[in-house]
Coordinates of C-alpha atoms in Angstrom, one line a residue:
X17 CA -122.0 6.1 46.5
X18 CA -124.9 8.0 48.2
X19 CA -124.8 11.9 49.1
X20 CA -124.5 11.9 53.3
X21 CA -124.1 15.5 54.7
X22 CA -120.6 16.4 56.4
X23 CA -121.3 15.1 60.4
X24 CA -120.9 18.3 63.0
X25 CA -118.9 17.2 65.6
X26 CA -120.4 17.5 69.1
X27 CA -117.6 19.1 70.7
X28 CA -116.1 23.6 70.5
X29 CA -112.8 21.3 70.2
X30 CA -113.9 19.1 67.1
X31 CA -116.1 22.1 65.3
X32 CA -112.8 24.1 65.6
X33 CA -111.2 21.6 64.0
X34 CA -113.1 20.6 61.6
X35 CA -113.6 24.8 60.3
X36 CA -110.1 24.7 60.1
X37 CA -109.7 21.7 57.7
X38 CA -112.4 23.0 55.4
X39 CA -110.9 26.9 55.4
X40 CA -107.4 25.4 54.8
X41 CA -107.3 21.7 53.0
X42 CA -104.5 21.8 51.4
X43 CA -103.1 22.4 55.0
X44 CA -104.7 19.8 56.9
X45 CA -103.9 15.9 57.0
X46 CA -106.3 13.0 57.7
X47 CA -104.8 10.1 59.0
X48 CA -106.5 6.8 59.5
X49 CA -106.7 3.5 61.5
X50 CA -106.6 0.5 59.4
X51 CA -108.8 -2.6 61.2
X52 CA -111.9 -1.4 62.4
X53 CA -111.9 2.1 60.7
X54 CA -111.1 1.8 57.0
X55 CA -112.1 -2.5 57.5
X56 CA -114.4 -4.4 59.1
X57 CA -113.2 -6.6 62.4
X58 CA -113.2 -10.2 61.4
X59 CA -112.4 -13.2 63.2
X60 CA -109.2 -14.2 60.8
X61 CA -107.0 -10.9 60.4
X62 CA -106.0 -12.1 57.4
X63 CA -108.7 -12.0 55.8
X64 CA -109.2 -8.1 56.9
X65 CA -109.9 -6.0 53.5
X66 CA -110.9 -2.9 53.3
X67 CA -114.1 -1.3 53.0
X68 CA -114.8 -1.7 49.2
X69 CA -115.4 2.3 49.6
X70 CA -112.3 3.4 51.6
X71 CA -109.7 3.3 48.8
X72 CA -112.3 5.6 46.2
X73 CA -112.9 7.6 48.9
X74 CA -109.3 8.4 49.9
X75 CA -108.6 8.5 46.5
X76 CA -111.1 11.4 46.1
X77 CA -110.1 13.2 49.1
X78 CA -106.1 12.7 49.1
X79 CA -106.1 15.4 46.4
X80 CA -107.6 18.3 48.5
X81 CA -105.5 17.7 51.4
X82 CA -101.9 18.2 52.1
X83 CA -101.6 13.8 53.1
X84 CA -103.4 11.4 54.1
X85 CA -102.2 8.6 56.0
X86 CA -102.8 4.8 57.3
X87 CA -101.5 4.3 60.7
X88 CA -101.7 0.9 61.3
X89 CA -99.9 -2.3 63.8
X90 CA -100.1 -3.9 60.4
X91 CA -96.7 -4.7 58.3
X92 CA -97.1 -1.5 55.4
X93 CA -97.1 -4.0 52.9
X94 CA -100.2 -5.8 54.3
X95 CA -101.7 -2.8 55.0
X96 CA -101.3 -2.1 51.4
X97 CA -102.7 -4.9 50.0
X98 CA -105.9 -5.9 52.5
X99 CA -106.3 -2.0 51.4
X100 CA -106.0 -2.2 47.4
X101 CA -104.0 1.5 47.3
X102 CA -101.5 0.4 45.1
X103 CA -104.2 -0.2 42.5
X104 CA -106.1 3.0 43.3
X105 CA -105.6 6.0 41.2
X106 CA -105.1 9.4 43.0
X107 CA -103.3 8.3 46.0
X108 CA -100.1 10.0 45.1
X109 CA -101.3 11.8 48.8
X110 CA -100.9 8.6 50.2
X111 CA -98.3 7.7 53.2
X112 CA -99.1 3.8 55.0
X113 CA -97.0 4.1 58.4
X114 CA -97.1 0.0 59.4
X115 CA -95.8 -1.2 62.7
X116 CA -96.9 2.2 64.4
X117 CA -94.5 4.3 61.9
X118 CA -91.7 1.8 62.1
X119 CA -92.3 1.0 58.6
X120 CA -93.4 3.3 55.9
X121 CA -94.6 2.8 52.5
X122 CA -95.2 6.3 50.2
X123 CA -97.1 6.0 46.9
X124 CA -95.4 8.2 45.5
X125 CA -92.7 5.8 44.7
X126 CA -94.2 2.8 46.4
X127 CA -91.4 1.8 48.6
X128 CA -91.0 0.5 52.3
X129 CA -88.8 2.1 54.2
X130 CA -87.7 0.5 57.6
X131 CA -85.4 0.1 60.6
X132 CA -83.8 -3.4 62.0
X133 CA -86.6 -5.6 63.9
X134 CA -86.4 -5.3 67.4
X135 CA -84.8 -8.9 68.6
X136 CA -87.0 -9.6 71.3
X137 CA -90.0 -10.0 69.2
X138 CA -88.2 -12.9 67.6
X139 CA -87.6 -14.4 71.0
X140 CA -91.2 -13.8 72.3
X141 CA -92.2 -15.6 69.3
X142 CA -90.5 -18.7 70.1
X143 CA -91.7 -19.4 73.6
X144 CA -95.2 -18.0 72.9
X145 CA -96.6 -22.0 71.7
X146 CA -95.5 -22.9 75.6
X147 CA -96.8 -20.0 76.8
X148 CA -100.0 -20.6 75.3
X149 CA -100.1 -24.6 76.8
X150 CA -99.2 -23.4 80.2
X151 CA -101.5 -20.8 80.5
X152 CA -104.2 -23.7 78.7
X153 CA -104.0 -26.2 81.4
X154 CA -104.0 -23.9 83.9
X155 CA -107.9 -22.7 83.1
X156 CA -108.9 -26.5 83.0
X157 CA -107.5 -28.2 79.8
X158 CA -104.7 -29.7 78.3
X159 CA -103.0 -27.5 76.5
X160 CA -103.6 -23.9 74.7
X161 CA -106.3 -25.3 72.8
X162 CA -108.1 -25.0 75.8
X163 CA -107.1 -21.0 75.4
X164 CA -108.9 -20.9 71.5
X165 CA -106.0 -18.3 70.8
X166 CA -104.8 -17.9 67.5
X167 CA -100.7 -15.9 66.9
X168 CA -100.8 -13.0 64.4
X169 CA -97.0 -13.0 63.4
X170 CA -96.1 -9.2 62.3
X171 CA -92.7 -9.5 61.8
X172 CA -92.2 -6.2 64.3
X173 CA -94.6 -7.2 66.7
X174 CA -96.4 -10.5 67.3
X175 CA -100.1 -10.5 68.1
X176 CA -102.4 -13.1 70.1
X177 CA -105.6 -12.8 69.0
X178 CA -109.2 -14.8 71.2
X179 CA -112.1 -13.8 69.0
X180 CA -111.9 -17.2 68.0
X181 CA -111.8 -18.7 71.1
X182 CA -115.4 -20.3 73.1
X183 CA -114.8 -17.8 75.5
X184 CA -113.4 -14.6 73.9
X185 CA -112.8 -12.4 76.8
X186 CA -112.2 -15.4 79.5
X187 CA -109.4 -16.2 77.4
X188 CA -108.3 -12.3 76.9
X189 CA -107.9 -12.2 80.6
X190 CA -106.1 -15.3 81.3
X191 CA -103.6 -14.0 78.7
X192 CA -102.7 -10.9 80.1
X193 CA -100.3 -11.3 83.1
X194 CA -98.6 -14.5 81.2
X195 CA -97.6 -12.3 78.1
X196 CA -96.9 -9.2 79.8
X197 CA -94.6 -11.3 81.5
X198 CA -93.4 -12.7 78.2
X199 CA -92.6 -9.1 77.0
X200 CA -90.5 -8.1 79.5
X201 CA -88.5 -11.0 79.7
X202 CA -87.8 -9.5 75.7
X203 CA -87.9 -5.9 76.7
X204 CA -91.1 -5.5 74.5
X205 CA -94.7 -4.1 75.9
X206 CA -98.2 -5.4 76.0
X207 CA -100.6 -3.4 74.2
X208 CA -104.5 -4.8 74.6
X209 CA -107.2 -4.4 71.4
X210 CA -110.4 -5.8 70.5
X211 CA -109.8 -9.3 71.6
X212 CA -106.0 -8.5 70.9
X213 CA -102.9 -8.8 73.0
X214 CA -100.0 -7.6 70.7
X215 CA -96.2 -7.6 72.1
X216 CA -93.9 -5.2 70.4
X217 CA -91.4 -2.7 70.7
X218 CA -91.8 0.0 73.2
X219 CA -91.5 3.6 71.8
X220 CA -93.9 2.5 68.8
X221 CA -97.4 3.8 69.3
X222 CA -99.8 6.0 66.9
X223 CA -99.5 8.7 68.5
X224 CA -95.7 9.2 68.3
X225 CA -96.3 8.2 64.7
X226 CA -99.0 10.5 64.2
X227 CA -97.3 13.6 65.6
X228 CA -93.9 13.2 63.9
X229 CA -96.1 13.0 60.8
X230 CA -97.8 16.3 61.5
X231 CA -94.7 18.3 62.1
X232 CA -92.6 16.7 58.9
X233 CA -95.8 17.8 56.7
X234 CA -96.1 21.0 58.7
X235 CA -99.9 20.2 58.9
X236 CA -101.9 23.0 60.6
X237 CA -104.6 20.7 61.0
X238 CA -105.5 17.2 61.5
X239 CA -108.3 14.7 61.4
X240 CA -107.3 11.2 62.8
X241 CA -109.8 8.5 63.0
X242 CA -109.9 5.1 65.1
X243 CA -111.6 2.6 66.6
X244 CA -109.5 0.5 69.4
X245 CA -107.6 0.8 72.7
X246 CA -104.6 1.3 70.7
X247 CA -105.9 4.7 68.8
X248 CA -105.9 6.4 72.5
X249 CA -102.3 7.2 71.8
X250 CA -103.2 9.1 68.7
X251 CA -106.3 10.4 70.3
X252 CA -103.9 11.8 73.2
X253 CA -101.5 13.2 70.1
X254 CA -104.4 15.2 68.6
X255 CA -105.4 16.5 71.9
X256 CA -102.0 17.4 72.6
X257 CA -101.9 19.1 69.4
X258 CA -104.7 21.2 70.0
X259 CA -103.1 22.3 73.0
X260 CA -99.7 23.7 70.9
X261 CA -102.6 25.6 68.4
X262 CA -102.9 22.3 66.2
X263 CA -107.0 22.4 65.4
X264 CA -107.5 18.5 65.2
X265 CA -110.7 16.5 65.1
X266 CA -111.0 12.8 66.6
X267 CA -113.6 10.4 64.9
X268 CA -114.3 7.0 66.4
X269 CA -115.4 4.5 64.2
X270 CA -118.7 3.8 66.2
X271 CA -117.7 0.4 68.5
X272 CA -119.2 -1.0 71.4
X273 CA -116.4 -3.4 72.1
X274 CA -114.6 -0.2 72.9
X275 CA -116.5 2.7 74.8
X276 CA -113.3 4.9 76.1
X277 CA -112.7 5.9 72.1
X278 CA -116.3 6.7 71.4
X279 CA -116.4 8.9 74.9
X280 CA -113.6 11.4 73.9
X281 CA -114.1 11.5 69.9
X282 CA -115.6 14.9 68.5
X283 CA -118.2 12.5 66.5
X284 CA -118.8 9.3 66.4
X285 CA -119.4 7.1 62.9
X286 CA -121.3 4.2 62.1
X287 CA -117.7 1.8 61.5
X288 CA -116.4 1.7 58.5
X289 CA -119.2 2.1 55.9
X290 CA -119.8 5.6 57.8
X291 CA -115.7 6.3 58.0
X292 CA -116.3 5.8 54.0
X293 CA -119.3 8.5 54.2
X294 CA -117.3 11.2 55.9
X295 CA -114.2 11.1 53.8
X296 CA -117.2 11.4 50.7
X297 CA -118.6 14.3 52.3
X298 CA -115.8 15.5 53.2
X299 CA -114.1 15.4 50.2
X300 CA -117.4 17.3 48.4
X301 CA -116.9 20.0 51.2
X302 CA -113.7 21.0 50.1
X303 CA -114.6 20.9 46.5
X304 CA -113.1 17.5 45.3

C-alpha cells in the first residue's frame, strides 16, 4: 500500500478535530459508511464488496483508537460479509451497526444483536410489485418494467433501487410521491440515496446511531466518513457534537452524484481507494 500524507482538513472545525484524534487516539472513534465509502457504488448491491484495502486498513487502525465502527442501511451480517471483517485479524475494535444501529454485530464475540422488525416493512413489501406497475404505465408503458427499478429486500427496511433503469433519475422521480405514499400507509419513511429510495422505520438514521455510539464509548472525539444523502444525519450528529465540546471531523467520500455531503465535509477524499489512504495515514500518524 503506498505512503499518502495525512489530508488537512480545510475547515478551524475539521483541523480541531482532527488535532484532537491524533493527541488522544485511544479516545477517539472513527466510524464509517459502508456503500460508497469503504465500497464502490455498483449497479447490483449485491454485488457491493469492499475496497480490497478497507478491511487492512481498519484492521491497522482499530488498534490505536478507542472503536471503530460501520454504520450502514445494510443487514450487519451483509455488511459483514461484502466487507470480509470476520476474516480480518485486528478488528477486535470493530462494532458493524446494520439497519441504522437497529442491528449490531461486535467482533469481539461476533454476534448480532437486534430488536423485532418493524411490521410495516413487511406490508410495504407486499404491495411494492403493484406499486411499481402502476407507477410503470403511468410514465408510458405497461407495467414497472417501464420503471427499470430493481427491490433491495433488507429485512428492516426495503429498498427500490433505478441505477439500472434507461432513465436513472426519470425513474427516481416518478418513484418518489408513490412510495412515500406507500410508507405512510405502513407508518415507515422515505429516505432518498444515490439512485435509492429506501422505506424503513422512522427513528433509525445514522446520526441517532452514531451519537448513541459516541456517548456508550465515551468518545471525546470522532471521525465519521460518508458519501450519500443518508450520511447528512450523521454529518448533523458530528456537528452537533462539536457544539456539546465533541471535536469531530466529517470526510466525504469525494461524489458528484451528491454535492450537499462534499459542501459541509472538513475534506473531501477521492471515494473509497482515498477513504483506504486516510485510514493508512492515519493509522501511521498515531503510531500503528
Amino acid at each position: 500500500m503506498g505512503s499518502h500524507p495525512l489530508p488537512v482538513p480545510t475547515t478551524a472545525a475539521g483541523r480541531d478535530g482532527l488535532a484532537a484524534i491524533l493527541e488522544r487516539p485511544g479516545e477517539a472513534i472513527a466510524a464509517f459508511d459502508f456503500d460508497g465509502t469503504l465500497a464502490d457504488i455498483v449497479p447490483d448491491p449485491d454485488q457491493a464488496r469492499a475496497h480490497p484495502g478497507a478491511a487492512p486498513a481498519l484492521s491497522r487502525l482499530a488498534p490505536g483508537l478507542r472503536s471503530v465502527a460501520v454504520i450502514t442501511g445494510r443487514p450487519a451480517a451483509l455488511a459483514v460479509a461484502y466487507g470480509g471483517f470476520a476474516e480480518t485479524d485486528g478488528l477486535d475494535h470493530l462494532v458493524v451497526l446494520g439497519h441504522y444501529g437497529a442491528e449490531r454485530w461486535d467482533a469481539a464475540d461476533r454476534e448480532i444483536t437486534a430488536p423485532p422488525p418493524h411490521p410495516g416493512v413487511a406490508a410495504a413489501q407486499a404491495e411494492l410489485p403493484d406499486v411499481l406497475a402502476e407507477v410503470g404505465a403511468a410514465v408510458g408503458g405497461a407495467g414497472g418494467a417501464t420503471v427499470g427499478a430493481t427491490v433491495e429486500e433488507k429485512g428492516r427496511a426495503v429498498a427500490v433501487h433505478t441505477r439500472r433503469a434507461a432513465d436513472p433519475q426519470g425513474a427516481f422521480e416518478a418513484l418518489r410521491e408513490p412510495l412515500r405514499h406507500l410508507a405512510e400507509r405502513h407508518g415507515l419513511i422515505v429516505e432518498p440515496g444515490r439512485l435509492v429510495l429506501e422505506l424503513r422505520p422512522p427513528g433509525m438514521d445514522k446520526g441517532v446511531a452514531l451519537t448513541d455510539y459516541v456517548r456508550e464509548t465515551g468518545a471525546t472525539a470522532v471521525l465519521y466518513a460518508g458519501d450519500d444523502l443518508g450520511d447528512l444525519a450523521a454529518f448533523a450528529a458530528v456537528e452537533r457534537l462539536r457544539s456539546q465540546g465533541v471535536p469531530g471531523v466529517l470526510v466525504c467520500s469525494g461524489s458528484t452524484e451528491v454535492t450537499e455531503l462534499a459542501q459541509r465535509a472538513d475534506l473531501v477524499v477521492d471515494g473509497p481507494a482515498g477513504v483506504v489512504d486516510l485510514l493508512t495515514a492515519l493509522a501511521r500518524a498515531i503510531g500503528h
